[in-house]
Structure formats: structure tokens, C-alpha cells
PDB file of C-alpha atoms and ligand atoms in Angstrom:
ATOM      1  CA  MET A  29      85.143  39.816-124.431  1.00  0.00           C
ATOM      2  CA  ALA A  30      86.285  43.195-123.768  1.00  0.00           C
ATOM      3  CA  GLU A  31      83.521  45.910-122.791  1.00  0.00           C
ATOM      4  CA  PRO A  32      81.171  46.641-125.665  1.00  0.00           C
ATOM      5  CA  LEU A  33      81.562  49.814-127.628  1.00  0.00           C
ATOM      6  CA  ILE A  34      79.013  51.501-129.523  1.00  0.00           C
ATOM      7  CA  ILE A  35      80.258  54.331-131.806  1.00  0.00           C
ATOM      8  CA  VAL A  36      77.699  56.769-133.261  1.00  0.00           C
ATOM      9  CA  ASN A  37      79.042  58.328-136.608  1.00  0.00           C
ATOM     10  CA  LEU A  38      77.263  61.662-137.230  1.00  0.00           C
ATOM     11  CA  LYS A  39      78.717  61.599-140.815  1.00  0.00           C
ATOM     12  CA  ALA A  40      77.731  64.734-142.550  1.00  0.00           C
ATOM     13  CA  TYR A  41      74.023  64.693-141.552  1.00  0.00           C
ATOM     14  CA  ALA A  42      72.547  67.999-141.001  1.00  0.00           C
ATOM     15  CA  GLU A  43      70.848  66.545-137.704  1.00  0.00           C
ATOM     16  CA  GLY A  44      74.281  65.581-136.543  1.00  0.00           C
ATOM     17  CA  MET A  45      76.034  69.044-136.700  1.00  0.00           C
ATOM     18  CA  GLY A  46      76.308  72.028-134.391  1.00  0.00           C
ATOM     19  CA  GLU A  47      73.533  71.856-131.840  1.00  0.00           C
ATOM     20  CA  GLY A  48      72.434  68.373-133.012  1.00  0.00           C
ATOM     21  CA  ALA A  49      76.025  66.839-132.395  1.00  0.00           C
ATOM     22  CA  GLY A  50      75.832  68.241-128.900  1.00  0.00           C
ATOM     23  CA  ILE A  51      72.259  66.859-128.286  1.00  0.00           C
ATOM     24  CA  ILE A  52      73.547  63.324-129.490  1.00  0.00           C
ATOM     25  CA  ALA A  53      76.884  63.564-127.461  1.00  0.00           C
ATOM     26  CA  ALA A  54      74.869  64.573-124.265  1.00  0.00           C
ATOM     27  CA  ALA A  55      72.685  61.514-124.796  1.00  0.00           C
ATOM     28  CA  ALA A  56      75.796  59.247-125.243  1.00  0.00           C
ATOM     29  CA  GLU A  57      77.108  60.604-122.067  1.00  0.00           C
ATOM     30  CA  GLU A  58      73.966  60.105-120.011  1.00  0.00           C
ATOM     31  CA  ILE A  59      73.136  56.692-121.482  1.00  0.00           C
ATOM     32  CA  GLY A  60      76.772  55.569-121.277  1.00  0.00           C
ATOM     33  CA  GLU A  61      76.980  56.405-117.539  1.00  0.00           C
ATOM     34  CA  GLU A  62      73.539  55.121-116.846  1.00  0.00           C
ATOM     35  CA  SER A  63      74.423  51.586-118.585  1.00  0.00           C
ATOM     36  CA  GLY A  64      78.249  51.267-118.035  1.00  0.00           C
ATOM     37  CA  VAL A  65      78.611  50.700-121.999  1.00  0.00           C
ATOM     38  CA  THR A  66      81.097  53.027-123.640  1.00  0.00           C
ATOM     39  CA  ILE A  67      79.257  55.131-126.176  1.00  0.00           C
ATOM     40  CA  GLY A  68      81.414  57.324-128.460  1.00  0.00           C
ATOM     41  CA  VAL A  69      80.594  59.810-131.236  1.00  0.00           C
ATOM     42  CA  ALA A  70      82.350  60.610-134.486  1.00  0.00           C
ATOM     43  CA  PRO A  71      81.310  64.190-135.303  1.00  0.00           C
ATOM     44  CA  ALA A  72      82.284  66.253-138.330  1.00  0.00           C
ATOM     45  CA  TYR A  73      85.814  67.777-137.999  1.00  0.00           C
ATOM     46  CA  THR A  74      84.098  71.321-137.330  1.00  0.00           C
ATOM     47  CA  ASP A  75      82.572  69.803-134.170  1.00  0.00           C
ATOM     48  CA  LEU A  76      85.357  67.653-132.812  1.00  0.00           C
ATOM     49  CA  HIS A  77      86.678  70.252-130.350  1.00  0.00           C
ATOM     50  CA  PRO A  78      83.504  71.549-128.984  1.00  0.00           C
ATOM     51  CA  ILE A  79      82.190  67.885-128.535  1.00  0.00           C
ATOM     52  CA  ALA A  80      85.382  66.850-126.798  1.00  0.00           C
ATOM     53  CA  MET A  81      85.462  69.878-124.645  1.00  0.00           C
ATOM     54  CA  HIS A  82      81.808  69.651-123.390  1.00  0.00           C
ATOM     55  CA  TYR A  83      81.056  65.871-123.148  1.00  0.00           C
ATOM     56  CA  ALA A  84      82.527  63.056-121.269  1.00  0.00           C
ATOM     57  CA  VAL A  85      82.464  60.543-124.193  1.00  0.00           C
ATOM     58  CA  PRO A  86      85.283  59.114-126.622  1.00  0.00           C
ATOM     59  CA  VAL A  87      85.381  61.386-129.604  1.00  0.00           C
ATOM     60  CA  TYR A  88      86.341  60.001-132.905  1.00  0.00           C
ATOM     61  CA  ALA A  89      87.513  61.518-136.156  1.00  0.00           C
ATOM     62  CA  GLN A  90      85.705  60.280-139.167  1.00  0.00           C
ATOM     63  CA  HIS A  91      88.980  60.124-141.186  1.00  0.00           C
ATOM     64  CA  ILE A  92      92.575  60.947-141.113  1.00  0.00           C
ATOM     65  CA  ASP A  93      95.247  61.174-143.912  1.00  0.00           C
ATOM     66  CA  GLY A  94      98.369  59.385-143.216  1.00  0.00           C
ATOM     67  CA  VAL A  95     100.780  62.346-143.427  1.00  0.00           C
ATOM     68  CA  ALA A  96     102.928  64.065-141.108  1.00  0.00           C
ATOM     69  CA  PRO A  97     102.375  67.798-140.503  1.00  0.00           C
ATOM     70  CA  GLY A  98     103.555  69.824-143.389  1.00  0.00           C
ATOM     71  CA  ALA A  99     102.608  71.081-146.689  1.00  0.00           C
ATOM     72  CA  TYR A 100      99.380  69.067-147.277  1.00  0.00           C
ATOM     73  CA  THR A 101      96.673  71.526-148.173  1.00  0.00           C
ATOM     74  CA  GLY A 102      93.197  70.135-147.374  1.00  0.00           C
ATOM     75  CA  HIS A 103      94.490  67.115-145.508  1.00  0.00           C
ATOM     76  CA  VAL A 104      93.712  66.294-141.912  1.00  0.00           C
ATOM     77  CA  THR A 105      96.470  64.991-139.614  1.00  0.00           C
ATOM     78  CA  ALA A 106      96.322  62.792-136.617  1.00  0.00           C
ATOM     79  CA  GLU A 107      98.107  65.457-134.860  1.00  0.00           C
ATOM     80  CA  GLN A 108      95.347  67.872-135.586  1.00  0.00           C
ATOM     81  CA  VAL A 109      92.490  65.843-134.620  1.00  0.00           C
ATOM     82  CA  ARG A 110      94.303  64.713-131.531  1.00  0.00           C
ATOM     83  CA  ALA A 111      95.069  68.334-130.639  1.00  0.00           C
ATOM     84  CA  ALA A 112      91.156  69.018-131.212  1.00  0.00           C
ATOM     85  CA  GLY A 113      90.268  66.434-128.486  1.00  0.00           C
ATOM     86  CA  ALA A 114      89.705  63.289-130.561  1.00  0.00           C
ATOM     87  CA  PHE A 115      90.202  59.914-128.767  1.00  0.00           C
ATOM     88  CA  GLY A 116      90.302  57.788-131.932  1.00  0.00           C
ATOM     89  CA  THR A 117      89.668  57.966-135.502  1.00  0.00           C
ATOM     90  CA  LEU A 118      87.665  55.780-138.247  1.00  0.00           C
ATOM     91  CA  ILE A 119      89.766  54.910-141.133  1.00  0.00           C
ATOM     92  CA  ASN A 120      88.617  53.635-144.654  1.00  0.00           C
ATOM     93  CA  HIS A 121      84.826  54.175-143.978  1.00  0.00           C
ATOM     94  CA  SER A 122      82.735  52.992-146.771  1.00  0.00           C
ATOM     95  CA  GLU A 123      82.042  56.762-147.607  1.00  0.00           C
ATOM     96  CA  ARG A 124      85.749  57.546-147.241  1.00  0.00           C
ATOM     97  CA  ARG A 125      87.622  54.477-148.808  1.00  0.00           C
ATOM     98  CA  LEU A 126      91.283  54.448-149.084  1.00  0.00           C
ATOM     99  CA  THR A 127      93.877  52.514-150.773  1.00  0.00           C
ATOM    100  CA  LEU A 128      95.578  49.667-148.720  1.00  0.00           C
ATOM    101  CA  ALA A 129      98.690  51.773-148.705  1.00  0.00           C
ATOM    102  CA  ALA A 130      96.751  54.842-147.496  1.00  0.00           C
ATOM    103  CA  ILE A 131      94.992  52.807-144.800  1.00  0.00           C
ATOM    104  CA  GLU A 132      98.271  51.491-143.510  1.00  0.00           C
ATOM    105  CA  ALA A 133      99.665  55.145-143.516  1.00  0.00           C
ATOM    106  CA  SER A 134      96.562  56.466-141.567  1.00  0.00           C
ATOM    107  CA  CYS A 135      96.899  53.702-139.170  1.00  0.00           C
ATOM    108  CA  ALA A 136     100.605  54.197-138.447  1.00  0.00           C
ATOM    109  CA  ALA A 137      99.885  58.057-138.253  1.00  0.00           C
ATOM    110  CA  ALA A 138      97.114  57.558-135.627  1.00  0.00           C
ATOM    111  CA  ARG A 139      99.049  55.119-133.648  1.00  0.00           C
ATOM    112  CA  LYS A 140     101.969  57.622-133.406  1.00  0.00           C
ATOM    113  CA  SER A 141      99.482  60.209-132.035  1.00  0.00           C
ATOM    114  CA  ASP A 142      97.897  57.919-129.535  1.00  0.00           C
ATOM    115  CA  LEU A 143      94.598  57.724-131.254  1.00  0.00           C
ATOM    116  CA  GLN A 144      92.599  54.414-131.121  1.00  0.00           C
ATOM    117  CA  THR A 145      92.200  53.072-134.517  1.00  0.00           C
ATOM    118  CA  VAL A 146      88.918  51.566-136.119  1.00  0.00           C
ATOM    119  CA  ILE A 147      89.561  50.463-139.661  1.00  0.00           C
ATOM    120  CA  CYS A 148      86.123  49.889-141.518  1.00  0.00           C
ATOM    121  CA  THR A 149      85.730  46.964-143.832  1.00  0.00           C
ATOM    122  CA  ASN A 150      83.237  45.760-146.372  1.00  0.00           C
ATOM    123  CA  ASN A 151      83.595  41.905-146.197  1.00  0.00           C
ATOM    124  CA  ALA A 152      85.651  39.145-144.717  1.00  0.00           C
ATOM    125  CA  ALA A 153      88.646  39.309-146.893  1.00  0.00           C
ATOM    126  CA  THR A 154      89.069  42.972-146.254  1.00  0.00           C
ATOM    127  CA  THR A 155      88.516  42.452-142.602  1.00  0.00           C
ATOM    128  CA  ALA A 156      91.457  39.963-142.676  1.00  0.00           C
ATOM    129  CA  ALA A 157      93.687  42.628-144.566  1.00  0.00           C
ATOM    130  CA  ALA A 158      92.836  45.294-142.098  1.00  0.00           C
ATOM    131  CA  ALA A 159      93.512  43.120-139.000  1.00  0.00           C
ATOM    132  CA  ALA A 160      96.877  42.552-140.384  1.00  0.00           C
ATOM    133  CA  LEU A 161      97.699  46.139-139.679  1.00  0.00           C
ATOM    134  CA  SER A 162      96.972  45.580-136.033  1.00  0.00           C
ATOM    135  CA  PRO A 163      94.220  48.396-135.467  1.00  0.00           C
ATOM    136  CA  ASP A 164      92.598  48.370-132.329  1.00  0.00           C
ATOM    137  CA  TYR A 165      89.260  47.461-134.129  1.00  0.00           C
ATOM    138  CA  VAL A 166      88.032  46.569-137.406  1.00  0.00           C
ATOM    139  CA  ALA A 167      84.294  47.486-138.212  1.00  0.00           C
ATOM    140  CA  ILE A 168      82.671  45.164-140.821  1.00  0.00           C
ATOM    141  CA  GLU A 169      79.765  47.196-142.670  1.00  0.00           C
ATOM    142  CA  PRO A 170      78.208  45.592-145.668  1.00  0.00           C
ATOM    143  CA  PRO A 171      77.858  48.603-147.935  1.00  0.00           C
ATOM    144  CA  GLU A 172      74.498  47.799-149.497  1.00  0.00           C
ATOM    145  CA  LEU A 173      73.034  47.858-146.023  1.00  0.00           C
ATOM    146  CA  ILE A 174      74.384  51.323-144.751  1.00  0.00           C
ATOM    147  CA  GLY A 175      71.742  53.647-144.209  1.00  0.00           C
ATOM    148  CA  SER A 176      69.144  51.183-145.281  1.00  0.00           C
ATOM    149  CA  GLY A 177      67.307  50.676-142.173  1.00  0.00           C
ATOM    150  CA  VAL A 178      67.774  46.969-142.693  1.00  0.00           C
ATOM    151  CA  SER A 179      70.024  45.467-140.037  1.00  0.00           C
ATOM    152  CA  VAL A 180      73.220  43.576-140.834  1.00  0.00           C
ATOM    153  CA  SER A 181      72.519  41.591-137.624  1.00  0.00           C
ATOM    154  CA  LYS A 182      69.496  40.167-139.051  1.00  0.00           C
ATOM    155  CA  ALA A 183      69.902  40.464-142.954  1.00  0.00           C
ATOM    156  CA  ASP A 184      73.477  39.218-143.120  1.00  0.00           C
ATOM    157  CA  PRO A 185      74.785  37.566-140.020  1.00  0.00           C
ATOM    158  CA  GLY A 186      76.956  35.335-141.910  1.00  0.00           C
ATOM    159  CA  ILE A 187      79.277  38.292-142.776  1.00  0.00           C
ATOM    160  CA  ILE A 188      79.597  39.091-139.207  1.00  0.00           C
ATOM    161  CA  GLU A 189      80.635  35.545-138.154  1.00  0.00           C
ATOM    162  CA  ARG A 190      83.105  35.235-141.224  1.00  0.00           C
ATOM    163  CA  SER A 191      84.402  38.637-140.332  1.00  0.00           C
ATOM    164  CA  VAL A 192      84.977  37.838-136.628  1.00  0.00           C
ATOM    165  CA  MET A 193      86.646  34.525-137.651  1.00  0.00           C
ATOM    166  CA  ALA A 194      88.949  36.218-140.372  1.00  0.00           C
ATOM    167  CA  ALA A 195      90.040  39.015-137.851  1.00  0.00           C
ATOM    168  CA  LYS A 196      90.662  36.508-135.071  1.00  0.00           C
ATOM    169  CA  ASN A 197      92.708  34.080-137.460  1.00  0.00           C
ATOM    170  CA  VAL A 198      94.927  36.968-138.661  1.00  0.00           C
ATOM    171  CA  ASN A 199      95.240  38.781-135.338  1.00  0.00           C
ATOM    172  CA  PRO A 200      93.563  37.717-132.167  1.00  0.00           C
ATOM    173  CA  GLY A 201      94.165  41.066-130.379  1.00  0.00           C
ATOM    174  CA  VAL A 202      92.055  42.855-132.826  1.00  0.00           C
ATOM    175  CA  ARG A 203      88.489  43.685-131.673  1.00  0.00           C
ATOM    176  CA  VAL A 204      85.543  43.613-134.087  1.00  0.00           C
ATOM    177  CA  LEU A 205      82.762  45.916-134.487  1.00  0.00           C
ATOM    178  CA  THR A 206      79.678  45.728-137.037  1.00  0.00           C
ATOM    179  CA  GLY A 207      77.628  48.165-138.443  1.00  0.00           C
ATOM    180  CA  ALA A 208      74.898  48.865-141.248  1.00  0.00           C
ATOM    181  CA  GLY A 209      71.038  49.476-140.465  1.00  0.00           C
ATOM    182  CA  ILE A 210      71.723  48.938-136.716  1.00  0.00           C
ATOM    183  CA  SER A 211      68.795  50.555-134.716  1.00  0.00           C
ATOM    184  CA  THR A 212      67.577  48.644-131.705  1.00  0.00           C
ATOM    185  CA  GLY A 213      68.979  46.611-128.848  1.00  0.00           C
ATOM    186  CA  GLU A 214      68.126  43.206-130.495  1.00  0.00           C
ATOM    187  CA  CYS A 215      70.500  44.199-133.424  1.00  0.00           C
ATOM    188  CA  VAL A 216      73.263  44.919-130.896  1.00  0.00           C
ATOM    189  CA  ARG A 217      72.660  41.680-128.833  1.00  0.00           C
ATOM    190  CA  ILE A 218      72.731  39.580-132.008  1.00  0.00           C
ATOM    191  CA  ALA A 219      75.876  41.343-133.086  1.00  0.00           C
ATOM    192  CA  LEU A 220      77.507  40.571-129.667  1.00  0.00           C
ATOM    193  CA  GLU A 221      76.291  36.989-129.814  1.00  0.00           C
ATOM    194  CA  LEU A 222      77.949  36.482-133.175  1.00  0.00           C
ATOM    195  CA  GLY A 223      81.226  37.417-131.361  1.00  0.00           C
ATOM    196  CA  THR A 224      81.605  41.113-132.135  1.00  0.00           C
ATOM    197  CA  ASP A 225      82.800  43.709-129.209  1.00  0.00           C
ATOM    198  CA  GLY A 226      80.225  46.281-130.112  1.00  0.00           C
ATOM    199  CA  VAL A 227      78.689  48.291-133.155  1.00  0.00           C
ATOM    200  CA  LEU A 228      79.195  51.292-135.513  1.00  0.00           C
ATOM    201  CA  LEU A 229      75.854  53.027-136.347  1.00  0.00           C
ATOM    202  CA  ALA A 230      74.726  56.292-137.786  1.00  0.00           C
ATOM    203  CA  SER A 231      71.327  56.904-139.025  1.00  0.00           C
ATOM    204  CA  GLY A 232      69.233  54.862-136.507  1.00  0.00           C
ATOM    205  CA  VAL A 233      70.565  57.440-133.827  1.00  0.00           C
ATOM    206  CA  VAL A 234      71.326  60.600-135.861  1.00  0.00           C
ATOM    207  CA  LYS A 235      67.928  60.691-137.712  1.00  0.00           C
ATOM    208  CA  ALA A 236      65.924  59.718-134.703  1.00  0.00           C
ATOM    209  CA  LYS A 237      63.280  61.950-133.146  1.00  0.00           C
ATOM    210  CA  ASP A 238      64.544  61.043-129.734  1.00  0.00           C
ATOM    211  CA  PRO A 239      68.327  59.965-129.995  1.00  0.00           C
ATOM    212  CA  ALA A 240      68.408  59.264-126.330  1.00  0.00           C
ATOM    213  CA  ALA A 241      65.578  56.782-126.537  1.00  0.00           C
ATOM    214  CA  VAL A 242      67.345  54.775-129.290  1.00  0.00           C
ATOM    215  CA  LEU A 243      70.500  54.761-127.381  1.00  0.00           C
ATOM    216  CA  ARG A 244      68.660  53.468-124.280  1.00  0.00           C
ATOM    217  CA  ASP A 245      67.158  50.941-126.406  1.00  0.00           C
ATOM    218  CA  LEU A 246      70.508  49.858-127.883  1.00  0.00           C
ATOM    219  CA  VAL A 247      72.123  49.206-124.567  1.00  0.00           C
ATOM    220  CA  SER A 248      69.201  47.665-123.100  1.00  0.00           C
ATOM    221  CA  LEU A 249      69.873  43.773-123.780  1.00  0.00           C
ATOM    222  CA  ILE A 250      73.633  44.137-123.406  1.00  0.00           C
TER     223      ILE A 250
HETATM  224  O1  G3H B  12      79.293  54.596-139.601  1.00  0.00           O
HETATM  225  C1  G3H B  12      78.254  54.137-139.856  1.00  0.00           C
HETATM  226  C2  G3H B  12      77.762  53.078-140.748  1.00  0.00           C
HETATM  227  O2  G3H B  12      78.051  53.584-142.098  1.00  0.00           O
HETATM  228  C3  G3H B  12      76.337  52.722-140.640  1.00  0.00           C
HETATM  229  O3  G3H B  12      75.493  53.503-141.052  1.00  0.00           O
HETATM  230  P1  G3H B  12      73.916  53.400-140.593  1.00  0.00           P
HETATM  231  O4  G3H B  12      73.982  53.023-139.109  1.00  0.00           O
HETATM  232  O5  G3H B  12      73.102  54.766-141.207  1.00  0.00           O
HETATM  233  O6  G3H B  12      73.405  52.298-141.533  1.00  0.00           O
END
């Protein structure tokens, strides 16, 4: 198995913007160094550059559009987020769904700009389709559990197992993350035991009183 990866998605949470993004990125850097686990953050576009400049953590965009630089008002290109310091990008997050054609275009654009690609999916079938596009990671997240505080690891381990199998059957080179309701080291341990390579989470860290304490717990059983 590859080194586990934890990505903290700051979404558009007020607690995860500006100073809050810095606090979480600093905690990710500290606990990442302490534990040896890679902990990335996916801040708002407006925080991408400052976070990438000041913290030694992989920084992910939350979305990119699959268009080349040009006349695309309101779009965000792979080149732009790469220039802002992004290491990778989420694609097709449950809160930013795309068509299959747009997922492919975003993935191709990201690859062209040397961005690591994480395609989010909602079940085993879409995981298989995403894996066929050869991203670096697919991230299976049952939408009904996102932000619920109920962990996918405990509430729906079957979807993780089926998705790991679907991804490996289609493309053994693709690594698998899971997310939705993840908030403890036990959730992470179960996810890894079910064959994933890490987790994608948000509210458990972003809305915590002490994000560093949650991150320390998340890596404690790896
Ligand atoms: O990107 C993260 C996922 O949507 C999970 O969110 P959550 O950890 O708040 O459930």
C-alpha cells in the first residue's frame, strides 16, 4: 500500500477561510511532520496562494474547469491553481458535480499542469467510471453521510469495499480514498483496513474547536 494520505477539505466553511485556513494548515504541517503521514488541505481559491506560500503541506484546489487559458469568464483553470501553488485538485466533489465529459476534461487539464488528481465519486459504479480516467486517486463519499458526523467507515463499510474492488478491477494503479463523517483515528484505521489509501474529510477538522487535536487523533492508529 502507498503511504496513507489525509486531505482536509475546507469547503466554504467560515472557520476554514483566511486565518482559519492558516490555523488548519499549520496543524496539518505539524502533525504531518510528527507522524510521517501526508496531510493535505483544500482551501478556498482565495486562500490557495497564501497557504501554499506559508505551509509545507500539499495544497489542493477544490475544483478546476477543464478549459485551456482563454475567454472563459468565471472559470478556474489548472494553470491558474498551479501558478497559485496548488499541488493537486479535487474533481467532481459531491458539492461540485460535473458531467462525465467535464470530469475527463478537468482530469486531462490537471494532468497537463502536473496537478495530482482526486476524482470524487458517490458509489462503486461511478468509482469504476472514474478509475477508467486514470486519476491518481478516486475518493468515494456517500453523499447522505457527508457532513453528518456519521462515519462512512462505520455506517457503510460495504461501499468502501465495493469501491476499492471496482477501482482495482478497472485500473489497479488508481489509489482510493474515502470520506464522509470521518472524525477519529478509528474511522481512519477501518478505512485503511478496508483497502483504501487514506481519507478525505472536512467538518470533523474544520469545525472542531481544536483542529490539531483531531488531526493528531486521526493519525494515531495508522
Ligand atoms: O470533502 C470532504 C467530504 O465531503 C466529507 O465531508 P465531511 O467530513 O464533513 O463529512
